[in-house]
mmCIF file of C-alpha atoms in Angstrom:
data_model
loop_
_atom_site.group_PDB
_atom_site.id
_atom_site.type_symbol
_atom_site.label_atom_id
_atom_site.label_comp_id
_atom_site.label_asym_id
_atom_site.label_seq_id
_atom_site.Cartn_x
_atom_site.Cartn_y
_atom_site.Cartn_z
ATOM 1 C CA UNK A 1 0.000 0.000 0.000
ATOM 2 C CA UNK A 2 2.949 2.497 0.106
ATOM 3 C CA UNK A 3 3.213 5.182 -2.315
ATOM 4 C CA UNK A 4 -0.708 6.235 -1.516
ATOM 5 C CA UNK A 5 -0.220 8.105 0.946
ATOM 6 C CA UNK A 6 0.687 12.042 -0.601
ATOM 7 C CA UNK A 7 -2.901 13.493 -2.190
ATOM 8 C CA UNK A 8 -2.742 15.689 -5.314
ATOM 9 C CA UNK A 9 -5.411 17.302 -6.976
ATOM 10 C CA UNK A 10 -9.217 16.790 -6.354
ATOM 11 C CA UNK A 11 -10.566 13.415 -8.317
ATOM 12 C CA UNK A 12 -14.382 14.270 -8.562
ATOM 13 C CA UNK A 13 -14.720 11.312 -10.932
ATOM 14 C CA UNK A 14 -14.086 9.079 -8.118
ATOM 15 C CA UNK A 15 -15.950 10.577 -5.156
ATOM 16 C CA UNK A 16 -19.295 10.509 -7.457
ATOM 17 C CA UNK A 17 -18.678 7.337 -8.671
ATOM 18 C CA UNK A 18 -18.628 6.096 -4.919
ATOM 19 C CA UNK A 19 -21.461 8.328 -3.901
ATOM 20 C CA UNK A 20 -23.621 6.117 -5.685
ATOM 21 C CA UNK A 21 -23.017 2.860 -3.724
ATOM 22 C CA UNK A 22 -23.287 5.150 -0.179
ATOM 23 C CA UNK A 23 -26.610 3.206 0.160
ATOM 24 C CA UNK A 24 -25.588 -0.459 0.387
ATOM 25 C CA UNK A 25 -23.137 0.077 3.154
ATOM 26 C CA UNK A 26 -25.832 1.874 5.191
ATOM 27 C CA UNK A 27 -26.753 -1.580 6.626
ATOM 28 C CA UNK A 28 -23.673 -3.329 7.089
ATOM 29 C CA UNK A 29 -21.364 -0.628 9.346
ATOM 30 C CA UNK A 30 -19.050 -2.269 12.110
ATOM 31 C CA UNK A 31 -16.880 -1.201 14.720
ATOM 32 C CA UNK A 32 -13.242 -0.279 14.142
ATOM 33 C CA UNK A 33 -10.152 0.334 16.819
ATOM 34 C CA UNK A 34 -10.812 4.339 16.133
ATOM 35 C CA UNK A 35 -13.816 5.718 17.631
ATOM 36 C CA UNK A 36 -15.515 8.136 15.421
ATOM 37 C CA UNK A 37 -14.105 11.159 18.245
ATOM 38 C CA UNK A 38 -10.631 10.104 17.842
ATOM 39 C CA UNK A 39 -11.254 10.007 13.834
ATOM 40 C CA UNK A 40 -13.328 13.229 14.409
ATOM 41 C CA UNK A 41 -9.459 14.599 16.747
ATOM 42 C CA UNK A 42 -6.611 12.853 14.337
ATOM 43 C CA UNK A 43 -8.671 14.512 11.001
ATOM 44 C CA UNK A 44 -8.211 17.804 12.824
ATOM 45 C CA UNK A 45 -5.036 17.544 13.675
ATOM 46 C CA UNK A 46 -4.029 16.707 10.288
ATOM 47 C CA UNK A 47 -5.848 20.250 8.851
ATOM 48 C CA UNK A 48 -4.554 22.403 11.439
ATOM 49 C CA UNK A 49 -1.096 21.369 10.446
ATOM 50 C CA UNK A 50 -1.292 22.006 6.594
ATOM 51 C CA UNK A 51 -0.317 24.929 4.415
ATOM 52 C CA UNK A 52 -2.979 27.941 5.508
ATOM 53 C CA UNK A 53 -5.178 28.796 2.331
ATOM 54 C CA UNK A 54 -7.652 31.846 2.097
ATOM 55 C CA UNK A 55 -10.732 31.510 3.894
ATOM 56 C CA UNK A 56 -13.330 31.955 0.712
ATOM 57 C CA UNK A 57 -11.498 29.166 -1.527
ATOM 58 C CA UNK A 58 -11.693 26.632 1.679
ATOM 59 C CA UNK A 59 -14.790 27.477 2.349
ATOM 60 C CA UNK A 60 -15.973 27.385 -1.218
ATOM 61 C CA UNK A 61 -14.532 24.098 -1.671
ATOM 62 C CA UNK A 62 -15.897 22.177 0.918
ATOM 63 C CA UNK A 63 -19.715 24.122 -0.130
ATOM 64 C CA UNK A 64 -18.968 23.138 -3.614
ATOM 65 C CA UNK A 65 -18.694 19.557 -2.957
ATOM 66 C CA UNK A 66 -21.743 17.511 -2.130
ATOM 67 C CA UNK A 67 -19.242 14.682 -1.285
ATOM 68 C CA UNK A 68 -18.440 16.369 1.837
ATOM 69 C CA UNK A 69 -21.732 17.438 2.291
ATOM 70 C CA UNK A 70 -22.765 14.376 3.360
ATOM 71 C CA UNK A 71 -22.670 13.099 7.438
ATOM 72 C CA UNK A 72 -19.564 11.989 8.710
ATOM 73 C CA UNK A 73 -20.793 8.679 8.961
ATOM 74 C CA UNK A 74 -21.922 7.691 5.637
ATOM 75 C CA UNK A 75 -18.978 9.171 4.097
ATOM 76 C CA UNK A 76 -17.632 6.481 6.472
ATOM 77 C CA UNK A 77 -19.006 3.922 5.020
ATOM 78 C CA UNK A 78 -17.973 5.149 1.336
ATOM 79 C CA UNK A 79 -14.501 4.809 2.701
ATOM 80 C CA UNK A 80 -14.725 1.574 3.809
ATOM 81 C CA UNK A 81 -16.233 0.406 0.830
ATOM 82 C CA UNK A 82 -13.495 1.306 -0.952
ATOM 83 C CA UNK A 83 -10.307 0.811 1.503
ATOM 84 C CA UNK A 84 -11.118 -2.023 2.917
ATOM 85 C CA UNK A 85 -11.758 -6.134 1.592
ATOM 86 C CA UNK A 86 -15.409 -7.626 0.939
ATOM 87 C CA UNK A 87 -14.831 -10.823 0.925
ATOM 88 C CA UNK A 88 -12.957 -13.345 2.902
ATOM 89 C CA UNK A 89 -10.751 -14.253 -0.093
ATOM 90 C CA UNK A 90 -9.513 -11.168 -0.431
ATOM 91 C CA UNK A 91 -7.369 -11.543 1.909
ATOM 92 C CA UNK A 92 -6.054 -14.958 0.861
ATOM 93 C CA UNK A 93 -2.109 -15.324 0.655
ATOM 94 C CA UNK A 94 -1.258 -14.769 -3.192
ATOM 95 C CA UNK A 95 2.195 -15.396 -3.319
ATOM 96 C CA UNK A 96 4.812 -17.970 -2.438
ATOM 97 C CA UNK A 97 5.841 -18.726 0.817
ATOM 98 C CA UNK A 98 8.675 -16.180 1.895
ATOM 99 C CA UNK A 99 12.419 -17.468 3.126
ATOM 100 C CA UNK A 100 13.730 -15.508 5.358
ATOM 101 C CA UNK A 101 16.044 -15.660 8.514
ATOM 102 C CA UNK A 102 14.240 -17.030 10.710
ATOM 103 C CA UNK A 103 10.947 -19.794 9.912
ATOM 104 C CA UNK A 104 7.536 -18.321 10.097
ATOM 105 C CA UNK A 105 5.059 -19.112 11.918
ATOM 106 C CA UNK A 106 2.431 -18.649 9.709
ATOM 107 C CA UNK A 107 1.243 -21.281 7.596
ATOM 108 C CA UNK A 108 0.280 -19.702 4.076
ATOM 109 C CA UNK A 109 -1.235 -23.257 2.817
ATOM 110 C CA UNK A 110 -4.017 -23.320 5.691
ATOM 111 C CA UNK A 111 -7.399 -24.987 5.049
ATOM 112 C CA UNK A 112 -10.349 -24.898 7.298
ATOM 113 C CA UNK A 113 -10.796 -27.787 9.716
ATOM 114 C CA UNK A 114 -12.133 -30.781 7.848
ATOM 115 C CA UNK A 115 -12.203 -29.706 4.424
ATOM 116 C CA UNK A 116 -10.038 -28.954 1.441
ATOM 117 C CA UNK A 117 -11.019 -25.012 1.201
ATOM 118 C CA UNK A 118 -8.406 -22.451 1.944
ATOM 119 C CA UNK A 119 -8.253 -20.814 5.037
ATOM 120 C CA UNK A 120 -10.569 -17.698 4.849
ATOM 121 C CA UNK A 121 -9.795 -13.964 6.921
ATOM 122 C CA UNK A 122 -11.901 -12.458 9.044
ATOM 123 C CA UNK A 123 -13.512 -9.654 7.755
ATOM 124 C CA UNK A 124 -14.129 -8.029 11.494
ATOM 125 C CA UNK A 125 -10.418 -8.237 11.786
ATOM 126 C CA UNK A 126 -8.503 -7.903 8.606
ATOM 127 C CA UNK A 127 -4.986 -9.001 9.168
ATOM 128 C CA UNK A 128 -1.952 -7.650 6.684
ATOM 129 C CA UNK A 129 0.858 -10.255 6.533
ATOM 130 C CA UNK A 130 4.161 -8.327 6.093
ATOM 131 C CA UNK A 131 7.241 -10.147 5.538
ATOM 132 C CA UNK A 132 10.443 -9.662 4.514
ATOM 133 C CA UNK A 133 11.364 -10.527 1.006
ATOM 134 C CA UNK A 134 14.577 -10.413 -1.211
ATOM 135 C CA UNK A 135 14.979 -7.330 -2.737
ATOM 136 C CA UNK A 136 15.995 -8.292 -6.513
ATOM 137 C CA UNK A 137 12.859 -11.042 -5.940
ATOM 138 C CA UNK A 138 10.755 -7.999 -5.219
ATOM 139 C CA UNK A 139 12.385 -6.395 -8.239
ATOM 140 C CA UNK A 140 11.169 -8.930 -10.301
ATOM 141 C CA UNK A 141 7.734 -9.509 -9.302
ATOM 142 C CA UNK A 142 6.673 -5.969 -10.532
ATOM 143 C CA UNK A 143 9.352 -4.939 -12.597
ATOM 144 C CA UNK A 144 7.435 -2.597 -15.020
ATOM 145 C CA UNK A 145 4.297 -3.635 -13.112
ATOM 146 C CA UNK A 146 4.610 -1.934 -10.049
ATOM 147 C CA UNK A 147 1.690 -0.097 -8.921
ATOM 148 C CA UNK A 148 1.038 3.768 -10.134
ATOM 149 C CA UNK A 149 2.606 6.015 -7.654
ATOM 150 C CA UNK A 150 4.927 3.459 -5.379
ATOM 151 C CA UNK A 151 7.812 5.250 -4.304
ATOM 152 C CA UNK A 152 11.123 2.920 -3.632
ATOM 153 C CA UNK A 153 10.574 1.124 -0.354
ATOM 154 C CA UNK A 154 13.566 1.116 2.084
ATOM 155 C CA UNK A 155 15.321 -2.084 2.205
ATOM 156 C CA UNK A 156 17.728 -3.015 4.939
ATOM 157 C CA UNK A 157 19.920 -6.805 5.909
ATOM 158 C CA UNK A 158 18.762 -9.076 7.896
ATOM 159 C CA UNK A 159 20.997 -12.665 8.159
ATOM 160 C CA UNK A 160 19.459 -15.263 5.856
ATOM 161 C CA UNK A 161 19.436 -18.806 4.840
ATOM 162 C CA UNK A 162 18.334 -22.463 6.942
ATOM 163 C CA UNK A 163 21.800 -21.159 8.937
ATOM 164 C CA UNK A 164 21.379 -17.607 9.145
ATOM 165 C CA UNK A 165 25.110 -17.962 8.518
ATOM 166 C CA UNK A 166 25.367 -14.945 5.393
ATOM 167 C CA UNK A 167 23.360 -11.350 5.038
ATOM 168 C CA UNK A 168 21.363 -10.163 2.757
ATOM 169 C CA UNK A 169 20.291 -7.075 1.753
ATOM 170 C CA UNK A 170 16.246 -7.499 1.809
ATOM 171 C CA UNK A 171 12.803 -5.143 1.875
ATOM 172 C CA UNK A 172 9.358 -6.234 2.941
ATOM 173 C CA UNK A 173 6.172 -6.442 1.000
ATOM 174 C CA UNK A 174 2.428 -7.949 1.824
ATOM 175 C CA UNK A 175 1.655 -11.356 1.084
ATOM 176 C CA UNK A 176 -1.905 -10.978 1.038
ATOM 177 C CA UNK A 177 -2.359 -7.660 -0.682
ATOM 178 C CA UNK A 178 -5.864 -6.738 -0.835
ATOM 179 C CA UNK A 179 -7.634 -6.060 -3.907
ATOM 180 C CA UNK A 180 -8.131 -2.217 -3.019
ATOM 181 C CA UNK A 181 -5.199 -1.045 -5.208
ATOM 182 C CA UNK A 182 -7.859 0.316 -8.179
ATOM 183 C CA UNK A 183 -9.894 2.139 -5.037
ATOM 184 C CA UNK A 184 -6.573 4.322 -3.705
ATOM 185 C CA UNK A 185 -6.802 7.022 -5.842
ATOM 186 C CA UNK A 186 -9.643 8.303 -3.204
ATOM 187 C CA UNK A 187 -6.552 9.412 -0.945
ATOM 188 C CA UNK A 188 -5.874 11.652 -3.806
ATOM 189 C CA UNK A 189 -8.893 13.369 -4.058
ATOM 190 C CA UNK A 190 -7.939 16.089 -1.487
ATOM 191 C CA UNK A 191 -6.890 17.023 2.183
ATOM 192 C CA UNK A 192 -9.857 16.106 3.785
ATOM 193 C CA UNK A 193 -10.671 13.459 2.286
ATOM 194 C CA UNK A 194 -7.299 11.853 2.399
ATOM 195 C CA UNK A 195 -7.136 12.576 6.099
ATOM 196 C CA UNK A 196 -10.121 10.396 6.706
ATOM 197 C CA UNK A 197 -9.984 7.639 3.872
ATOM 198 C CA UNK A 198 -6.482 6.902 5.547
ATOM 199 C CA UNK A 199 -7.465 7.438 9.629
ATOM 200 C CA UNK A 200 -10.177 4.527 8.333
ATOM 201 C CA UNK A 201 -7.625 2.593 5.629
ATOM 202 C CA UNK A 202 -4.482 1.924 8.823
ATOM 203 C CA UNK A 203 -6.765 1.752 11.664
ATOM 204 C CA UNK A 204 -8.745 -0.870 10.800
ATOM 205 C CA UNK A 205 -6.218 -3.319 9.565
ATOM 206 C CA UNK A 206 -3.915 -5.254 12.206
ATOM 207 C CA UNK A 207 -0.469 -5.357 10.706
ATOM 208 C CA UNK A 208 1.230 -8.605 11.293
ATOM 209 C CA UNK A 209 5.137 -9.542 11.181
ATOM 210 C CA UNK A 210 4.738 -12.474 12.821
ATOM 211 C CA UNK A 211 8.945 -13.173 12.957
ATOM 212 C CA UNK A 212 9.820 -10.663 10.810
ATOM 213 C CA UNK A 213 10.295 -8.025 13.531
ATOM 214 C CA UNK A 214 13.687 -6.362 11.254
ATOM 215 C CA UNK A 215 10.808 -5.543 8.909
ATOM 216 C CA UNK A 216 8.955 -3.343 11.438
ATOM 217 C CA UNK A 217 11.159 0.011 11.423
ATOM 218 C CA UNK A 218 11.315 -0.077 7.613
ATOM 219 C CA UNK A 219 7.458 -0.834 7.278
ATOM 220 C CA UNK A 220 6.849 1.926 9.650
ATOM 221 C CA UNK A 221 8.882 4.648 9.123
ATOM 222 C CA UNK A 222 8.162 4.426 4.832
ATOM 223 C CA UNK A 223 4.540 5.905 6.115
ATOM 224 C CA UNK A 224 3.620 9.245 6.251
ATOM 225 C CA UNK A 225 3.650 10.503 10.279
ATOM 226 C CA UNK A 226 -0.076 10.787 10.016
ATOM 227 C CA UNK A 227 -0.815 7.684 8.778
ATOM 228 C CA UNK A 228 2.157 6.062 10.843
ATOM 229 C CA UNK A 229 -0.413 7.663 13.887
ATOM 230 C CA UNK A 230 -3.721 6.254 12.391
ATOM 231 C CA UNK A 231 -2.272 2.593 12.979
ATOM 232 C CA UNK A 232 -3.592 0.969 15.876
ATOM 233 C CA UNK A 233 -3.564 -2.618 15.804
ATOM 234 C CA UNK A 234 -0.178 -4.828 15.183
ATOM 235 C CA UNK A 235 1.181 -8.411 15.519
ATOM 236 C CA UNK A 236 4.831 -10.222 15.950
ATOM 237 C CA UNK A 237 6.519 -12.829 17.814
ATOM 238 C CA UNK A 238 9.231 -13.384 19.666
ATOM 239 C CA UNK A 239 11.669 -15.392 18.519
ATOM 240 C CA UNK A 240 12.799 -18.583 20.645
ATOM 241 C CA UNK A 241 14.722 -17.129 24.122
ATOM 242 C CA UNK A 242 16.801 -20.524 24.059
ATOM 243 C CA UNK A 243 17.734 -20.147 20.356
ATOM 244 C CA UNK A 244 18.784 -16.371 20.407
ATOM 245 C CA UNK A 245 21.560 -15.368 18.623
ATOM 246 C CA UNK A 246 23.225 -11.745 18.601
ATOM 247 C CA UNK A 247 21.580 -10.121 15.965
ATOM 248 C CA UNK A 248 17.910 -11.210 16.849
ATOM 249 C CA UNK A 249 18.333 -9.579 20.591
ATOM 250 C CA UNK A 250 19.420 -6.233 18.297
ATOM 251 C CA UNK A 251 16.873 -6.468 16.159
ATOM 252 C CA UNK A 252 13.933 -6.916 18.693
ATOM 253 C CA UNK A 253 15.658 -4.186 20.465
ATOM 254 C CA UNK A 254 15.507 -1.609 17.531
ATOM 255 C CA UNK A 255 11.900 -2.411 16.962
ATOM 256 C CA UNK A 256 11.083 -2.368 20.273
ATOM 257 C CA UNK A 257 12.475 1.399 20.889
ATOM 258 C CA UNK A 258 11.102 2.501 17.320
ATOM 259 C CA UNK A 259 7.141 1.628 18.987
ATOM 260 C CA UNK A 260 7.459 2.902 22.170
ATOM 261 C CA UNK A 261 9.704 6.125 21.125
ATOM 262 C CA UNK A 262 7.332 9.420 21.017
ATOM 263 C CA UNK A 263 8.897 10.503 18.343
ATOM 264 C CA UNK A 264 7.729 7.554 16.192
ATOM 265 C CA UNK A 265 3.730 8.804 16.739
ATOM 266 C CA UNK A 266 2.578 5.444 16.983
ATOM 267 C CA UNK A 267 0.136 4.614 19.176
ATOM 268 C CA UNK A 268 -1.415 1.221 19.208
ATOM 269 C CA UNK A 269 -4.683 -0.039 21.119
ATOM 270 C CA UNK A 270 -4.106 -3.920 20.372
ATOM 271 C CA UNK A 271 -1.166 -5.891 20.491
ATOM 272 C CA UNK A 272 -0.973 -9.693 19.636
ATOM 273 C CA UNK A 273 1.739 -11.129 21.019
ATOM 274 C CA UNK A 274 3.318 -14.331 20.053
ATOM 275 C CA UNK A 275 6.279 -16.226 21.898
ATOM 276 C CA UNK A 276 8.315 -19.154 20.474
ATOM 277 C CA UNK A 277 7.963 -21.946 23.275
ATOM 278 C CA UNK A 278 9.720 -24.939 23.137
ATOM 279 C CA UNK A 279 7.957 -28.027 24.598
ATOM 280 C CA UNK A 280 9.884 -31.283 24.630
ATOM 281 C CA UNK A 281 7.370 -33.859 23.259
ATOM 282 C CA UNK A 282 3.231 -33.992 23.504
ATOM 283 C CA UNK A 283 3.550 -34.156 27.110
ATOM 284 C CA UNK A 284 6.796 -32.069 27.674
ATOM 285 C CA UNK A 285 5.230 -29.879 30.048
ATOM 286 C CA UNK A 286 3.346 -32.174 32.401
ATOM 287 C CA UNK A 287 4.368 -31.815 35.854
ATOM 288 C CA UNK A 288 5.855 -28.171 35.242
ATOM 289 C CA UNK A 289 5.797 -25.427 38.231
ATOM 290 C CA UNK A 290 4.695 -22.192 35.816
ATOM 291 C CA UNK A 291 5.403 -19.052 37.169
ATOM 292 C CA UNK A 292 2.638 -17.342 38.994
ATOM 293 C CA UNK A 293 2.715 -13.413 37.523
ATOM 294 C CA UNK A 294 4.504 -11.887 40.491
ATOM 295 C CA UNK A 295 7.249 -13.991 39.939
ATOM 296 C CA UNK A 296 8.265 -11.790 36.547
ATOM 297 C CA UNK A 297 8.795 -8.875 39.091
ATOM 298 C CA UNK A 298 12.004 -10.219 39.046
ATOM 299 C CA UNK A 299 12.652 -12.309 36.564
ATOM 300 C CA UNK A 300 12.962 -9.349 34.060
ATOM 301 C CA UNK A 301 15.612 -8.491 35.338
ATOM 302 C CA UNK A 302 17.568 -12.168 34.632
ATOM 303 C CA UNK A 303 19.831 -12.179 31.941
ATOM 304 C CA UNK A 304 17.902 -13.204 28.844
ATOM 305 C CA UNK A 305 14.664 -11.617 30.321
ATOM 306 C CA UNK A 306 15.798 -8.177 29.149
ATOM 307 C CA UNK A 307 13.607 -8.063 26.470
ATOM 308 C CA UNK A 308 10.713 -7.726 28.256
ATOM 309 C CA UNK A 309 12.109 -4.506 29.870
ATOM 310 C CA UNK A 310 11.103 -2.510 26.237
ATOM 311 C CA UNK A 311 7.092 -4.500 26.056
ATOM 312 C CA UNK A 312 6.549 -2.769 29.432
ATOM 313 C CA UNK A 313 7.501 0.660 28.142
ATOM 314 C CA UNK A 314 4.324 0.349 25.861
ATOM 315 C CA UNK A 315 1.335 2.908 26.458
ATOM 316 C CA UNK A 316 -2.084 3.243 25.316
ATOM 317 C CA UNK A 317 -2.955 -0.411 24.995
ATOM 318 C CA UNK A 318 -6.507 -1.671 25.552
ATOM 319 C CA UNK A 319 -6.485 -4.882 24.137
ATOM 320 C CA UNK A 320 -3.270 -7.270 24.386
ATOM 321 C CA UNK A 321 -3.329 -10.762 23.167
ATOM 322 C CA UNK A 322 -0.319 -13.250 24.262
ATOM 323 C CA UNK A 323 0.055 -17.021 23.036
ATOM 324 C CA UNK A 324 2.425 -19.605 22.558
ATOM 325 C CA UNK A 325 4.023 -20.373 19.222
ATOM 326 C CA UNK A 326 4.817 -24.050 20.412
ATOM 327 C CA UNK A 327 8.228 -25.457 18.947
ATOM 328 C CA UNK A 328 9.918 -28.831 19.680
ATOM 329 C CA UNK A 329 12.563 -28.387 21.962
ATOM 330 C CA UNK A 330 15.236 -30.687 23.258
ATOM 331 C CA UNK A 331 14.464 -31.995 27.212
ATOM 332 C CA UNK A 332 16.127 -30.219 29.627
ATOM 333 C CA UNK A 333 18.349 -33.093 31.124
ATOM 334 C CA UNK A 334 20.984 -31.364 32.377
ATOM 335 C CA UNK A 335 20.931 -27.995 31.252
ATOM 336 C CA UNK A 336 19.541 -25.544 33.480
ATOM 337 C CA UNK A 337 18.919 -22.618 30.908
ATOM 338 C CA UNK A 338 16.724 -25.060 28.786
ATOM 339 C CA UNK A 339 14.859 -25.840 32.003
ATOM 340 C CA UNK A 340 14.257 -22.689 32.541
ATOM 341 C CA UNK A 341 13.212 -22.087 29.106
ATOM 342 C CA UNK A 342 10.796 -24.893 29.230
ATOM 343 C CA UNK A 343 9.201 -23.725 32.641
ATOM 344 C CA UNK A 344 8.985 -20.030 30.722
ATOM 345 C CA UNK A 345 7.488 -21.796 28.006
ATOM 346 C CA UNK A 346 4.624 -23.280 29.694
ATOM 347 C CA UNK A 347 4.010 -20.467 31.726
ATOM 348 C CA UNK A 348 3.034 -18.024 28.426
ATOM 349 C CA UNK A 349 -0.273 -18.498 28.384
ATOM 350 C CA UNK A 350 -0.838 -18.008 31.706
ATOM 351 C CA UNK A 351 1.400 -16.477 34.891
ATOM 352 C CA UNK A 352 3.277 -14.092 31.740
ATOM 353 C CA UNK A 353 0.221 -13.302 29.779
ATOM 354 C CA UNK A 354 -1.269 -11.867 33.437
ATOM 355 C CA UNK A 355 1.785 -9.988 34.243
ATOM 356 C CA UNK A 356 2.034 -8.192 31.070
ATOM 357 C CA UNK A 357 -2.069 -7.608 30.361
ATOM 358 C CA UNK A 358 -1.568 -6.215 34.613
ATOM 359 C CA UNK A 359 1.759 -4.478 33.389
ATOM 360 C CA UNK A 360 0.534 -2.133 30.440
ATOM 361 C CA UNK A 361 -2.848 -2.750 28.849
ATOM 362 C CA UNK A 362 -4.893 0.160 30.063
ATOM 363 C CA UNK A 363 -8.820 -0.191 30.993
ATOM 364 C CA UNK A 364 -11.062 1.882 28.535
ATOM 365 C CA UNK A 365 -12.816 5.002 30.103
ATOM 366 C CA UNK A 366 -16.589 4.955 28.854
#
C-alpha cells in the first residue's frame, strides 16, 4: 500500500462514482479500533497542520462539494467500501511462501478444519501479513508492473538462509495484498478526504510480522507521520529465548524502541503477542511449576529476560493478546537454561500473559 499516501489534486470522478453505492453500506457498518471522536481529533489535527489557504477558496470548496456534504458517517461507510476487503478471499495469501532468517510461523497453505477449502480472513479483523522478502525477488515480481505512484521502499539486511550464517540485503512487502489497489486514488482526491480515507484505511487493519520483527522500522517509518499515527492494531513474535543469537536480541531491540519512542507517533490499542515456546514432546510440560505473575517482578531483570524490559515501556494499549508459538525443543536433562526455558514456556499463556495484560494494557474510560 505504500506510495498512496501524498494526495494531489481533487478526483471528482471518483468521489461521485462512490457516492452512488453510499446506500448499500448503510446496513452493514461495524466497529473499528478508532472511535468516530478520535477520527473526528486525528482529522483535525491533520488540517490544522497544513499549508494555511484563504478563507473563501476553503470554504468554497468544501460548499462546492456535495461529497463532503454528506454526514460523517456515511462518508464512512464510502470509505470503507473502498479501503477495505469484501470478501474473505480477499485476503487470501497470493504469493509464495517467503524465506527468510528465521521460519515463520504462519502457515500460508491453511485450510479450514475438515475440508479442502483455503483458510478464509476475518472480515471483522482484517490481518496484513508483512514479511520480509529479497529485494531483486521484489524487483522482479513488478518490474514494469509496479503499482502507479509506489515510491522505492527502504530495504535493509537481515541474516538469511536455513543457517542464518550470510546477510542479505532485503525489503518487505504484503503477502496478502488486498484487492483495493484500483480504489486508492480516493486518498488523492484532497486534504480532507485523504485525512479520513487513511485514519479509516491503517486503523482498521492489524499489521502482522509475525517473525519478521527487522521488517517493522522499515514498514513503519516508509509511512507518512499521520498515517504512521492512524495505525492501531499490530502483531509479531518473539523469537525462541533458548535459540537467540546476537543479531535477533538487536533487532527486537531496535523495533522495540522505534514503537514505544514518542517521536515515532505510533500509538497502538491492540497488540498480539506471540512467543516461540519450546515443549519437549506432547507431554513435555506435564508436571511443570509455571510461574505465577509476580514472579516476573524479578525475573525481568535475569539475563535473557531483558527483552521484556522494552514491552513494558508500551502505552495506550486496551487490548493485548499473548500465546504460545509451540516449537519442539530438546528436554532439559541437564541444562539448566533449557529448564528454565521450558518452565517459561509453559508459563506463556498463563502467569506471563497476566503480568504483562496487569503491566501495560490500560482499561477503557466509557
Amino acid at each position: 500500500m505504500a506510495g498512496y499516501y501524498n494526495p494531489s489534486s481533487p478526483s471528482r470522478s471518483r468521489v461521485d462514482e462512490s457516492i452512488k453505492i453510499a446506500g448499500s453500506a448503510t446496513s452493514s457498518m461495524r466497529s473499528y479500533y478508532t472511535t468516530s471522536e478520535e477520527h473526528t481529533h486525528s482529522c483535525e489535527r491533520l488540517l490544522q497542520n497544513r499549508e494555511p489557504r484563504s478563507p473563501s477558496r476553503s470554504r468554497g470548496n468544501a460548499t462546492q462539494s456535495p461529497f463532503l456534504r454528506l454526514p460523517a458517517e456515511i462518508r464512512l461507510q464510502i470509505y470503507a467500501l473502498l479501503v477495505l476487503p469484501r470478501r474473505p478471499s480477499d485476503l487470501i495469501p497470493s504469493y509464495e511462501k517467503v524465506e527468510s532468517s528465521a521460519q515463520d510461523s504462519f502457515d500460508y497453505d491453511r485450510r479450514e478444519r475438515g475440508t479442502d477449502r483455503a483458510w478464509a480472513a476475518n472480515l471483522s479483523n482484517p490481518v496484513l501479513l508483512i514479511r520480509t522478502i529479497e529485494g531483486n525477488r521484489y524487483a522482479q515480481r513488478y518490474g514494469p508492473n509496479k503499482p502507479r505512484g509506489e515510491h522505492k521502499r527502504s530495504d535493509y539486511t537481515v541474516r538469511a538462509d536455513r543457517y542464518r550464517l550470510r546477510c542479505m540485503k532485503t525489503t518487505y512487502h504484503c503477502v496478502n495484498n488486498p484487492r483495493i489497489e484500483d480504489h486508492l486514488g480516493i486518498l488523492r482526491a484532497n486534504k480532507q478526504i485523504h485525512a479520513e480515507a487513511a485514519d479509516l484505511l491503517y486503523s482498521s487493519y492489524t499489521f502482522d510480522f509475525d517473525t519478521h520483527v527487522e521488517a517493522i522500522i522499515p514498514f513503519l517509518n516508509d509511512l507518512t507521520p499521520f498515517a504512521r499515527s492512524c495505525v492501531k492494531s499490530m502483531r509479531f513474535v518473539k523469537r525462541g529465548l533458548a535459540y537467540d543469537k546476537e543479531f535477533d536480541r538487536a533487532e527486537w531491540t531496535s523495533a522495540m524502541r522505534y514503537l514505544t519512542s514518542s517521536s515515532s507517533n505510533i500509538h497502538l490499542r491492540r497488540l498480539q503477542l506471540g512467543i516461540v515456546a519450546g515443549r519437549p514432546g506432547a507431554n513435555g510440560w506435564d508436571r511443570i511449576a509455571t510461574y505465577q505473575p509476580q514472579d516476573f517482578t524479578l525475573l525481568r531483570d535475569h539475563e535473557g529476560m531483558q527483552w521484556m524490559q522494552y514491552l513494558l515501556e508500551l502505552r495506550g494499549l486496551q487490548e493485548l493478546d499473548v500465546s504460545a508459538v509451540v516449537e519442539h525443543c530438546a528436554p532439559a536433562t541437564n541444562s539448566m537454561a533449557m529448564a528454565n526455558f521450558i518452565r517459561f514456556s509453559a508459563s506463556i499463556e498463563s502467569g506471563f500473559a497476566q503480568y504483562m495484560r496487569d503491566a501495560v494494557v490500560q482499561p477503557c474510560v466509557v
